[in-house]
């Protein structure tokens, strides 16, 4: 439910300009505010769990998310919905980390792969399912239903959690480094706002983006200084001394964040803007590969339990890289819809195979008392990587669309084009201005179509980079003792 809201709202954003009396740049903050709030709340979640217990924090997160969903649904202004989206984002962070650590701890070691496979149904299946759910609710009911649908689910979860979740008795009085938290929060907020507004403002042609970049760099630098001189650190970076843990985090960042979220963003755009499908039909087309993410997530967990997490990650990397570099770039306007849906199925299998084994590997290579921190770092890496990936996909799409348009102009035979337009003018009876406008729109559309090839390929390159860390899992380090997984 929580992760679904990171993509389900993408579909309704264009429909909110009228009801909220704003423009596209205004409603974009509905997404940005949620992302920023979730990223910041992740940083304090470990401290909350250690002091109050995972059950209490989880139920508090569900209650926050449910209440905020209701108020988002009844909001009548942009300011109101942004405030409640911030509260929703905080709730998501609390839900993500606590549910993750509870599920992992409830299963015995020999079944932890299965546990993460079941959990992976949400992490990798929900973002792909978001456009389908959002499209259906918006088309047949109202955009407000996207938020209201969370309310009964959330209430049921709170009641079931109070009844069935086991009581906890072991609590720690963990000290919290408030200065490091503020500095890292400042840097993260600056970074995420820069990524979300970069395309809108023209990246480094904008003074605002330059200021945000400076704030990001200064914030991270001051955070590093604070951690070096702190007795109680916000993040224990000694975890990264374990090569399996460190490589797992890099796989999380580059493949599950940077690369995968580009495809979550690009595939609905392809179906809606290139194949020209209505919102609901585009959601159904996306659902074709989302189903296989859901099917293969628990299978990957069981496979990790049987043959080991590293080997399962290697199989997932092969599927993911092969399909992202050789299958998805073939999608274009001329690809029949059924063929496009079939091409995305092996890609869905690759995505479904990834989450469980990587998570098992990371958590089994973190000390038991650092499990909460390991999960916080995984979700933080995925969140920031996903934000980077989405911004990069938008930028690449615009760049390659313009590049193909210019190349089409350069290669045109101007004499033949003039004759062709005159011929259309004579046959159609339309004015020459309209004929030129129609032909210009056709050129723009085809450049957009061809631009998808390059954009898909570049998203795959980031997956290829992430697969290098998969290779490193099998390179023995003579200076470190690895924990078998």
Short mmCIF file of C-alpha atoms in Angstrom, two decimals:
data_model
loop_
_atom_site.label_atom_id
_atom_site.label_comp_id
_atom_site.label_asym_id
_atom_site.label_seq_id
_atom_site.Cartn_x
_atom_site.Cartn_y
_atom_site.Cartn_z
CA UNK A 1 0.00 0.00 0.00
CA UNK A 2 2.76 2.44 0.93
CA UNK A 3 5.06 1.75 -2.03
CA UNK A 4 2.10 1.71 -4.41
CA UNK A 5 1.57 5.38 -3.58
CA UNK A 6 5.00 6.28 -5.01
CA UNK A 7 3.73 5.55 -8.55
CA UNK A 8 -0.08 5.43 -8.35
CA UNK A 9 -0.24 9.22 -8.00
CA UNK A 10 1.84 9.73 -11.17
CA UNK A 11 -1.24 8.88 -13.25
CA UNK A 12 -3.57 11.40 -11.58
CA UNK A 13 -1.16 14.37 -11.45
CA UNK A 14 -2.21 15.79 -14.88
CA UNK A 15 -5.87 15.62 -13.79
CA UNK A 16 -5.34 17.71 -10.62
CA UNK A 17 -4.52 21.05 -12.25
CA UNK A 18 -8.20 21.99 -12.55
CA UNK A 19 -9.55 20.81 -9.17
CA UNK A 20 -6.59 22.33 -7.29
CA UNK A 21 -6.41 25.52 -9.42
CA UNK A 22 -2.73 25.16 -10.26
CA UNK A 23 -0.42 24.15 -13.11
CA UNK A 24 1.74 21.06 -13.77
CA UNK A 25 4.67 22.56 -11.90
CA UNK A 26 2.46 23.06 -8.85
CA UNK A 27 1.00 19.54 -8.76
CA UNK A 28 4.50 18.09 -9.23
CA UNK A 29 5.07 19.00 -5.57
CA UNK A 30 2.47 16.37 -4.65
CA UNK A 31 5.07 13.77 -5.71
CA UNK A 32 8.17 15.67 -4.57
CA UNK A 33 6.87 16.36 -1.04
CA UNK A 34 6.12 12.65 -0.53
CA UNK A 35 9.60 11.58 -1.71
CA UNK A 36 11.41 14.14 0.46
CA UNK A 37 9.40 13.31 3.60
CA UNK A 38 9.92 9.55 3.19
CA UNK A 39 13.68 9.91 2.65
CA UNK A 40 14.10 12.08 5.77
CA UNK A 41 11.89 9.89 7.97
CA UNK A 42 13.98 6.83 7.04
CA UNK A 43 16.95 8.35 8.87
CA UNK A 44 15.19 8.43 12.24
CA UNK A 45 13.43 5.05 11.96
CA UNK A 46 16.25 2.96 13.50
CA UNK A 47 16.24 5.15 16.63
CA UNK A 48 12.44 4.87 16.92
CA UNK A 49 12.54 1.06 16.60
CA UNK A 50 15.31 0.67 19.20
CA UNK A 51 13.47 2.88 21.71
CA UNK A 52 9.82 1.97 21.13
CA UNK A 53 9.84 -1.39 19.33
CA UNK A 54 9.08 -2.35 15.73
CA UNK A 55 5.42 -3.19 16.42
CA UNK A 56 4.58 0.23 17.88
CA UNK A 57 6.46 2.09 15.12
CA UNK A 58 4.84 -0.04 12.41
CA UNK A 59 1.30 0.53 13.71
CA UNK A 60 2.06 4.24 14.16
CA UNK A 61 3.27 4.40 10.55
CA UNK A 62 0.14 2.65 9.25
CA UNK A 63 -2.09 4.98 11.30
CA UNK A 64 -0.24 8.07 9.99
CA UNK A 65 -0.41 6.84 6.40
CA UNK A 66 -4.12 5.94 6.66
CA UNK A 67 -5.15 9.23 8.26
CA UNK A 68 -3.10 11.26 5.79
CA UNK A 69 -4.63 9.31 2.88
CA UNK A 70 -8.12 10.27 4.04
CA UNK A 71 -7.22 13.95 4.35
CA UNK A 72 -5.48 13.90 0.94
CA UNK A 73 -8.77 12.62 -0.50
CA UNK A 74 -10.83 15.46 0.96
CA UNK A 75 -8.26 18.19 0.28
CA UNK A 76 -9.57 21.19 -1.60
CA UNK A 77 -6.33 23.07 -2.24
CA UNK A 78 -2.78 22.35 -3.36
CA UNK A 79 -1.34 23.45 0.00
CA UNK A 80 -3.57 21.03 1.93
CA UNK A 81 -2.76 18.00 -0.19
CA UNK A 82 1.00 18.73 -0.04
CA UNK A 83 0.89 18.89 3.79
CA UNK A 84 -0.91 15.54 4.02
CA UNK A 85 1.37 13.98 1.39
CA UNK A 86 4.31 14.88 3.65
CA UNK A 87 2.61 13.01 6.52
CA UNK A 88 1.93 10.09 4.14
CA UNK A 89 5.63 9.97 3.23
CA UNK A 90 6.63 9.81 6.90
CA UNK A 91 4.18 6.97 7.38
CA UNK A 92 5.63 5.08 4.41
CA UNK A 93 9.16 5.24 5.83
CA UNK A 94 8.01 3.84 9.19
CA UNK A 95 6.03 1.06 7.48
CA UNK A 96 8.86 0.09 5.11
CA UNK A 97 11.62 -0.41 7.66
CA UNK A 98 9.58 -2.00 10.44
CA UNK A 99 7.67 -4.44 8.23
CA UNK A 100 10.96 -5.40 6.59
CA UNK A 101 12.77 -6.17 9.83
CA UNK A 102 9.77 -7.93 11.43
CA UNK A 103 9.17 -10.27 8.49
CA UNK A 104 12.89 -11.14 8.33
CA UNK A 105 13.07 -11.86 12.07
CA UNK A 106 9.87 -13.96 12.20
CA UNK A 107 11.20 -16.56 9.72
CA UNK A 108 13.93 -19.11 10.61
CA UNK A 109 17.30 -18.64 8.81
CA UNK A 110 16.63 -21.44 6.30
CA UNK A 111 13.42 -19.68 5.15
CA UNK A 112 14.57 -16.07 5.16
CA UNK A 113 14.84 -16.10 1.37
CA UNK A 114 11.15 -17.00 1.14
CA UNK A 115 10.35 -14.25 3.66
CA UNK A 116 12.08 -11.62 1.54
CA UNK A 117 10.46 -13.05 -1.59
CA UNK A 118 7.03 -12.46 -0.06
CA UNK A 119 8.09 -9.00 1.06
CA UNK A 120 9.44 -8.37 -2.45
CA UNK A 121 5.88 -8.69 -3.77
CA UNK A 122 5.35 -5.21 -2.38
CA UNK A 123 8.71 -3.62 -3.10
CA UNK A 124 9.01 -4.60 -6.78
CA UNK A 125 5.40 -5.45 -7.73
CA UNK A 126 3.67 -2.38 -6.29
CA UNK A 127 5.51 0.35 -8.30
CA UNK A 128 4.70 -1.47 -11.55
CA UNK A 129 1.08 -2.00 -10.47
CA UNK A 130 0.59 1.67 -9.53
CA UNK A 131 -0.31 2.99 -13.01
CA UNK A 132 -2.91 0.21 -13.47
CA UNK A 133 -4.66 0.91 -10.16
CA UNK A 134 -4.47 4.67 -10.58
CA UNK A 135 -5.74 4.54 -14.15
CA UNK A 136 -8.72 2.36 -13.22
CA UNK A 137 -9.79 4.38 -10.17
CA UNK A 138 -9.41 7.70 -11.98
CA UNK A 139 -11.24 6.62 -15.13
CA UNK A 140 -14.20 4.91 -13.45
CA UNK A 141 -14.49 6.82 -10.16
CA UNK A 142 -12.48 9.90 -9.16
CA UNK A 143 -8.90 10.92 -8.48
CA UNK A 144 -9.86 11.12 -4.80
CA UNK A 145 -10.43 7.34 -4.75
CA UNK A 146 -6.67 6.86 -5.24
CA UNK A 147 -6.32 8.11 -1.66
CA UNK A 148 -9.60 6.85 -0.15
CA UNK A 149 -8.85 3.23 -1.11
CA UNK A 150 -6.00 3.22 1.44
CA UNK A 151 -8.35 3.97 4.37
CA UNK A 152 -10.17 0.62 4.83
CA UNK A 153 -6.94 -1.30 4.15
CA UNK A 154 -5.08 0.80 6.73
CA UNK A 155 -7.78 0.40 9.39
CA UNK A 156 -7.79 -3.37 8.86
CA UNK A 157 -3.99 -3.45 9.18
CA UNK A 158 -4.01 -1.52 12.47
CA UNK A 159 -6.63 -3.85 14.00
CA UNK A 160 -4.89 -7.00 12.73
CA UNK A 161 -1.50 -5.70 13.91
CA UNK A 162 -2.80 -5.03 17.44
CA UNK A 163 -4.25 -8.54 17.62
CA UNK A 164 -1.69 -10.71 15.86
CA UNK A 165 1.76 -9.06 15.99
CA UNK A 166 3.80 -10.46 18.94
CA UNK A 167 4.64 -8.23 21.87
CA UNK A 168 8.20 -6.97 22.25
CA UNK A 169 10.10 -6.73 25.51
CA UNK A 170 13.66 -5.87 24.43
CA UNK A 171 14.19 -2.13 24.04
CA UNK A 172 17.36 -0.03 23.92
CA UNK A 173 17.94 3.57 24.90
CA UNK A 174 19.81 4.41 21.74
CA UNK A 175 21.35 7.89 21.61
CA UNK A 176 20.46 9.96 18.57
CA UNK A 177 22.89 12.24 16.75
CA UNK A 178 20.55 15.13 16.07
CA UNK A 179 23.19 17.34 14.38
CA UNK A 180 24.14 14.65 11.85
CA UNK A 181 20.44 13.99 11.25
CA UNK A 182 19.76 17.66 10.47
CA UNK A 183 22.77 17.95 8.16
CA UNK A 184 22.00 14.74 6.25
CA UNK A 185 18.32 15.75 6.05
CA UNK A 186 19.29 19.15 4.65
CA UNK A 187 21.53 17.54 2.02
CA UNK A 188 18.89 14.95 1.08
CA UNK A 189 16.11 17.54 0.76
CA UNK A 190 18.31 19.72 -1.45
CA UNK A 191 19.28 16.74 -3.61
CA UNK A 192 15.74 15.42 -4.12
CA UNK A 193 14.29 18.86 -4.91
CA UNK A 194 17.13 19.46 -7.38
CA UNK A 195 16.42 16.14 -9.10
CA UNK A 196 12.66 16.74 -9.27
CA UNK A 197 12.93 20.32 -10.58
CA UNK A 198 16.02 20.01 -12.78
CA UNK A 199 14.20 19.25 -16.03
CA UNK A 200 11.56 21.90 -15.34
CA UNK A 201 14.11 24.66 -14.70
CA UNK A 202 16.70 23.65 -17.30
CA UNK A 203 19.22 22.00 -14.96
CA UNK A 204 22.38 24.10 -14.75
CA UNK A 205 20.97 26.94 -16.81
CA UNK A 206 19.03 27.77 -13.65
CA UNK A 207 20.45 29.66 -10.66
CA UNK A 208 18.04 27.77 -8.37
CA UNK A 209 19.46 24.39 -9.45
CA UNK A 210 23.00 25.68 -8.90
CA UNK A 211 22.07 26.81 -5.38
CA UNK A 212 20.44 23.44 -4.64
CA UNK A 213 23.56 21.61 -5.87
CA UNK A 214 25.74 23.77 -3.62
CA UNK A 215 23.45 23.10 -0.64
CA UNK A 216 23.61 19.36 -1.38
CA UNK A 217 27.42 19.28 -1.52
CA UNK A 218 27.85 21.48 1.56
CA UNK A 219 25.25 19.46 3.47
CA UNK A 220 26.94 16.12 2.76
CA UNK A 221 30.39 17.57 3.54
CA UNK A 222 29.25 18.96 6.90
CA UNK A 223 27.49 15.68 7.68
CA UNK A 224 30.74 13.79 7.02
CA UNK A 225 32.62 16.13 9.37
CA UNK A 226 29.93 15.74 12.04
CA UNK A 227 30.10 11.94 11.83
CA UNK A 228 33.91 11.91 12.01
CA UNK A 229 33.85 13.91 15.25
CA UNK A 230 30.77 12.32 16.82
CA UNK A 231 30.80 9.81 19.65
CA UNK A 232 27.36 8.44 18.67
CA UNK A 233 27.13 8.26 14.90
CA UNK A 234 23.92 8.42 12.93
CA UNK A 235 25.13 5.73 10.50
CA UNK A 236 27.68 3.02 11.26
CA UNK A 237 29.74 2.89 8.07
CA UNK A 238 31.81 -0.01 9.40
CA UNK A 239 29.06 -2.21 7.88
CA UNK A 240 30.56 -1.46 4.47
CA UNK A 241 33.79 -3.22 5.43
CA UNK A 242 32.01 -6.47 4.62
CA UNK A 243 32.30 -6.84 0.82
CA UNK A 244 29.04 -8.76 0.46
CA UNK A 245 27.17 -6.03 2.33
CA UNK A 246 28.86 -3.22 0.37
CA UNK A 247 28.31 -4.87 -3.04
CA UNK A 248 24.71 -5.64 -2.11
CA UNK A 249 24.13 -1.96 -1.37
CA UNK A 250 25.63 -0.95 -4.71
CA UNK A 251 23.41 -3.47 -6.50
CA UNK A 252 20.46 -1.95 -4.65
CA UNK A 253 21.45 1.58 -5.69
CA UNK A 254 22.28 1.01 -9.36
CA UNK A 255 19.89 -1.78 -10.36
CA UNK A 256 16.91 -1.67 -7.97
CA UNK A 257 17.04 2.14 -7.77
CA UNK A 258 18.86 3.90 -10.59
CA UNK A 259 18.00 1.56 -13.47
CA UNK A 260 14.75 -0.14 -12.47
CA UNK A 261 12.89 3.06 -11.59
CA UNK A 262 13.71 4.45 -15.02
CA UNK A 263 11.73 1.59 -16.54
CA UNK A 264 8.89 2.04 -14.05
CA UNK A 265 8.70 5.61 -15.35
CA UNK A 266 9.37 4.97 -19.07
CA UNK A 267 7.10 2.01 -19.84
CA UNK A 268 3.80 3.75 -18.89
CA UNK A 269 4.97 6.81 -20.89
CA UNK A 270 5.74 4.58 -23.88
CA UNK A 271 2.27 3.00 -23.83
CA UNK A 272 0.46 6.32 -23.33
CA UNK A 273 2.46 8.64 -25.61
CA UNK A 274 3.90 6.33 -28.29
CA UNK A 275 1.25 3.61 -28.49
CA UNK A 276 -1.39 6.27 -27.64
CA UNK A 277 -3.34 4.04 -25.26
CA UNK A 278 -5.87 5.47 -22.79
CA UNK A 279 -4.68 5.60 -19.17
CA UNK A 280 -6.47 2.42 -18.14
CA UNK A 281 -5.29 0.45 -21.21
CA UNK A 282 -1.72 1.61 -20.59
CA UNK A 283 -2.02 0.39 -17.00
CA UNK A 284 -3.25 -3.00 -18.22
CA UNK A 285 -0.29 -3.23 -20.64
CA UNK A 286 2.11 -2.50 -17.76
CA UNK A 287 0.34 -5.13 -15.69
CA UNK A 288 1.55 -7.77 -18.20
CA UNK A 289 5.07 -7.66 -16.78
CA UNK A 290 4.00 -6.62 -13.27
CA UNK A 291 2.30 -10.02 -12.86
CA UNK A 292 5.60 -11.78 -13.46
CA UNK A 293 7.35 -9.58 -10.91
CA UNK A 294 4.78 -10.79 -8.40
CA UNK A 295 5.11 -14.44 -9.44
CA UNK A 296 8.89 -14.59 -9.40
CA UNK A 297 9.54 -12.61 -6.19
CA UNK A 298 8.63 -15.50 -3.84
CA UNK A 299 10.20 -18.03 -6.25
CA UNK A 300 13.46 -16.06 -6.06
CA UNK A 301 13.29 -16.23 -2.27
CA UNK A 302 12.89 -20.00 -2.31
CA UNK A 303 15.70 -20.30 -4.87
CA UNK A 304 17.96 -18.22 -2.61
CA UNK A 305 17.25 -20.61 0.27
CA UNK A 306 18.18 -23.61 -1.90
CA UNK A 307 21.21 -22.51 -3.97
CA UNK A 308 22.34 -19.41 -2.09
CA UNK A 309 21.70 -15.69 -2.46
CA UNK A 310 24.79 -14.93 -4.59
CA UNK A 311 23.92 -17.44 -7.31
CA UNK A 312 20.32 -16.26 -7.39
CA UNK A 313 21.46 -12.64 -7.76
CA UNK A 314 23.68 -13.69 -10.67
CA UNK A 315 20.71 -15.35 -12.43
CA UNK A 316 18.60 -12.24 -11.85
CA UNK A 317 21.37 -9.99 -13.22
CA UNK A 318 21.62 -12.08 -16.39
CA UNK A 319 17.85 -11.84 -17.03
CA UNK A 320 17.73 -8.14 -16.20
CA UNK A 321 20.71 -7.01 -18.30
CA UNK A 322 19.85 -9.24 -21.28
CA UNK A 323 16.27 -7.99 -21.52
CA UNK A 324 17.06 -4.33 -20.79
CA UNK A 325 19.77 -4.15 -23.46
CA UNK A 326 18.40 -6.45 -26.18
CA UNK A 327 14.61 -6.59 -25.77
CA UNK A 328 13.24 -3.29 -24.45
CA UNK A 329 15.12 -0.99 -26.88
CA UNK A 330 13.25 -2.69 -29.76
CA UNK A 331 9.96 -1.17 -28.55
CA UNK A 332 8.64 1.59 -30.83
CA UNK A 333 5.45 2.86 -32.47
CA UNK A 334 5.43 0.03 -35.02
CA UNK A 335 5.69 -2.74 -32.40
CA UNK A 336 2.29 -4.50 -32.15
CA UNK A 337 0.78 -4.14 -28.68
CA UNK A 338 0.69 -7.87 -27.96
CA UNK A 339 4.35 -8.15 -28.98
CA UNK A 340 5.32 -5.21 -26.77
CA UNK A 341 3.60 -6.85 -23.80
CA UNK A 342 5.35 -10.17 -24.49
CA UNK A 343 8.76 -8.45 -24.75
CA UNK A 344 8.34 -6.95 -21.27
CA UNK A 345 7.53 -10.31 -19.63
CA UNK A 346 11.16 -11.60 -19.34
CA UNK A 347 12.06 -8.16 -18.01
CA UNK A 348 9.41 -8.62 -15.30
CA UNK A 349 10.95 -12.00 -14.48
CA UNK A 350 14.37 -10.36 -14.09
CA UNK A 351 12.98 -7.69 -11.76
CA UNK A 352 11.09 -10.27 -9.72
CA UNK A 353 14.22 -12.36 -9.22
CA UNK A 354 16.30 -9.49 -7.81
CA UNK A 355 14.85 -8.21 -4.57
CA UNK A 356 14.73 -11.26 -2.29
CA UNK A 357 18.30 -12.61 -2.77
CA UNK A 358 19.93 -9.16 -2.57
CA UNK A 359 18.03 -8.37 0.65
CA UNK A 360 18.86 -11.72 2.22
CA UNK A 361 22.53 -11.28 1.34
CA UNK A 362 22.68 -7.77 2.83
CA UNK A 363 20.84 -8.66 6.05
CA UNK A 364 22.78 -11.88 6.64
CA UNK A 365 26.03 -9.92 6.33
CA UNK A 366 25.01 -7.25 8.84
CA UNK A 367 25.37 -7.84 12.60
CA UNK A 368 22.09 -8.86 14.24
CA UNK A 369 21.80 -5.64 16.24
CA UNK A 370 22.35 -3.58 13.07
CA UNK A 371 19.49 -5.13 11.08
CA UNK A 372 17.32 -1.99 11.35
CA UNK A 373 20.18 0.22 10.13
CA UNK A 374 20.88 -2.13 7.20
CA UNK A 375 17.24 -1.87 6.09
CA UNK A 376 17.24 1.92 6.53
CA UNK A 377 20.30 2.13 4.29
CA UNK A 378 18.78 -0.19 1.66
CA UNK A 379 15.58 1.83 1.45
CA UNK A 380 17.51 5.13 1.47
CA UNK A 381 19.78 3.94 -1.35
CA UNK A 382 16.79 2.69 -3.34
CA UNK A 383 14.87 5.91 -2.78
CA UNK A 384 17.71 8.26 -3.76
CA UNK A 385 18.71 5.96 -6.65
CA UNK A 386 15.12 5.90 -7.88
CA UNK A 387 14.95 9.70 -7.73
CA UNK A 388 18.19 9.95 -9.71
CA UNK A 389 16.92 7.43 -12.24
CA UNK A 390 13.55 9.11 -12.80
CA UNK A 391 15.19 12.52 -13.29
CA UNK A 392 17.79 11.03 -15.64
CA UNK A 393 15.13 9.23 -17.70
CA UNK A 394 13.22 12.50 -18.14
CA UNK A 395 16.38 14.35 -19.15
CA UNK A 396 17.50 11.61 -21.57
CA UNK A 397 14.07 11.45 -23.18
CA UNK A 398 14.09 15.18 -23.91
CA UNK A 399 17.70 15.15 -25.11
CA UNK A 400 17.36 12.22 -27.51
CA UNK A 401 13.99 13.43 -28.80
CA UNK A 402 15.57 16.77 -29.76
CA UNK A 403 18.67 15.06 -31.15
CA UNK A 404 16.63 12.84 -33.48
CA UNK A 405 14.54 15.80 -34.58
CA UNK A 406 17.66 17.73 -35.60
CA UNK A 407 19.11 14.73 -37.44
CA UNK A 408 15.85 14.23 -39.33
CA UNK A 409 15.99 17.89 -40.40
CA UNK A 410 19.61 17.53 -41.53
CA UNK A 411 18.93 14.44 -43.67
CA UNK A 412 15.87 15.79 -45.45
CA UNK A 413 15.89 16.39 -49.21
CA UNK A 414 14.46 19.91 -49.16
CA UNK A 415 13.46 19.90 -52.84
CA UNK A 416 11.55 16.64 -52.55
CA UNK A 417 9.99 17.78 -49.24
CA UNK A 418 8.75 21.03 -50.85
CA UNK A 419 7.21 19.04 -53.73
CA UNK A 420 5.65 16.55 -51.28
CA UNK A 421 4.05 19.29 -49.16
CA UNK A 422 2.72 21.03 -52.26
CA UNK A 423 1.22 17.73 -53.39
CA UNK A 424 -0.49 17.25 -49.98
CA UNK A 425 -1.76 20.84 -50.17
CA UNK A 426 -3.31 20.20 -53.60
CA UNK A 427 -4.89 16.87 -52.64
CA UNK A 428 -6.25 17.84 -49.21
CA UNK A 429 -7.33 21.41 -49.85
CA UNK A 430 -5.81 22.48 -46.54
CA UNK A 431 -3.73 25.63 -46.26
CA UNK A 432 0.03 25.29 -46.60
CA UNK A 433 0.43 26.48 -42.98
CA UNK A 434 -1.70 23.58 -41.74
CA UNK A 435 0.11 21.10 -43.96
CA UNK A 436 3.46 22.25 -42.53
CA UNK A 437 2.10 22.10 -38.98
CA UNK A 438 0.84 18.53 -39.49
CA UNK A 439 4.15 17.44 -40.99
CA UNK A 440 6.06 19.16 -38.17
CA UNK A 441 3.98 17.29 -35.59
CA UNK A 442 4.70 14.04 -37.41
CA UNK A 443 8.44 14.77 -37.29
CA UNK A 444 8.23 15.59 -33.57
CA UNK A 445 6.32 12.37 -32.87
CA UNK A 446 8.78 10.21 -34.81
CA UNK A 447 11.75 11.82 -33.07
CA UNK A 448 10.04 11.04 -29.74
CA UNK A 449 9.52 7.46 -30.95
CA UNK A 450 13.18 7.00 -31.95
CA UNK A 451 14.33 8.70 -28.74
CA UNK A 452 12.89 5.82 -26.71
CA UNK A 453 15.50 3.46 -28.16
CA UNK A 454 18.36 5.53 -26.74
CA UNK A 455 16.60 6.19 -23.44
CA UNK A 456 15.88 2.49 -22.88
CA UNK A 457 19.50 1.65 -23.75
CA UNK A 458 20.90 4.20 -21.29
CA UNK A 459 18.66 2.83 -18.52
CA UNK A 460 20.08 -0.61 -19.36
CA UNK A 461 23.66 0.71 -19.14
CA UNK A 462 23.07 1.59 -15.48
CA UNK A 463 21.84 -1.96 -14.93
CA UNK A 464 25.01 -3.20 -16.61
CA UNK A 465 27.06 -1.03 -14.24
CA UNK A 466 25.19 -2.51 -11.28
CA UNK A 467 25.91 -6.02 -12.59
CA UNK A 468 29.65 -5.35 -12.13
CA UNK A 469 28.98 -5.44 -8.38
CA UNK A 470 27.28 -8.82 -8.93
CA UNK A 471 30.53 -10.06 -10.50
CA UNK A 472 32.45 -8.75 -7.47
CA UNK A 473 30.37 -11.03 -5.23
CA UNK A 474 32.31 -13.96 -6.70
CA UNK A 475 35.75 -12.33 -6.47
CA UNK A 476 37.48 -13.53 -3.32
CA UNK A 477 39.01 -10.88 -1.10
CA UNK A 478 42.12 -12.29 0.62
CA UNK A 479 41.90 -9.65 3.36
CA UNK A 480 38.29 -10.24 4.38
CA UNK A 481 36.41 -13.21 5.73
CA UNK A 482 33.03 -13.50 4.02
CA UNK A 483 29.89 -14.87 5.62
CA UNK A 484 28.46 -17.72 3.54
CA UNK A 485 25.02 -17.04 2.04
#
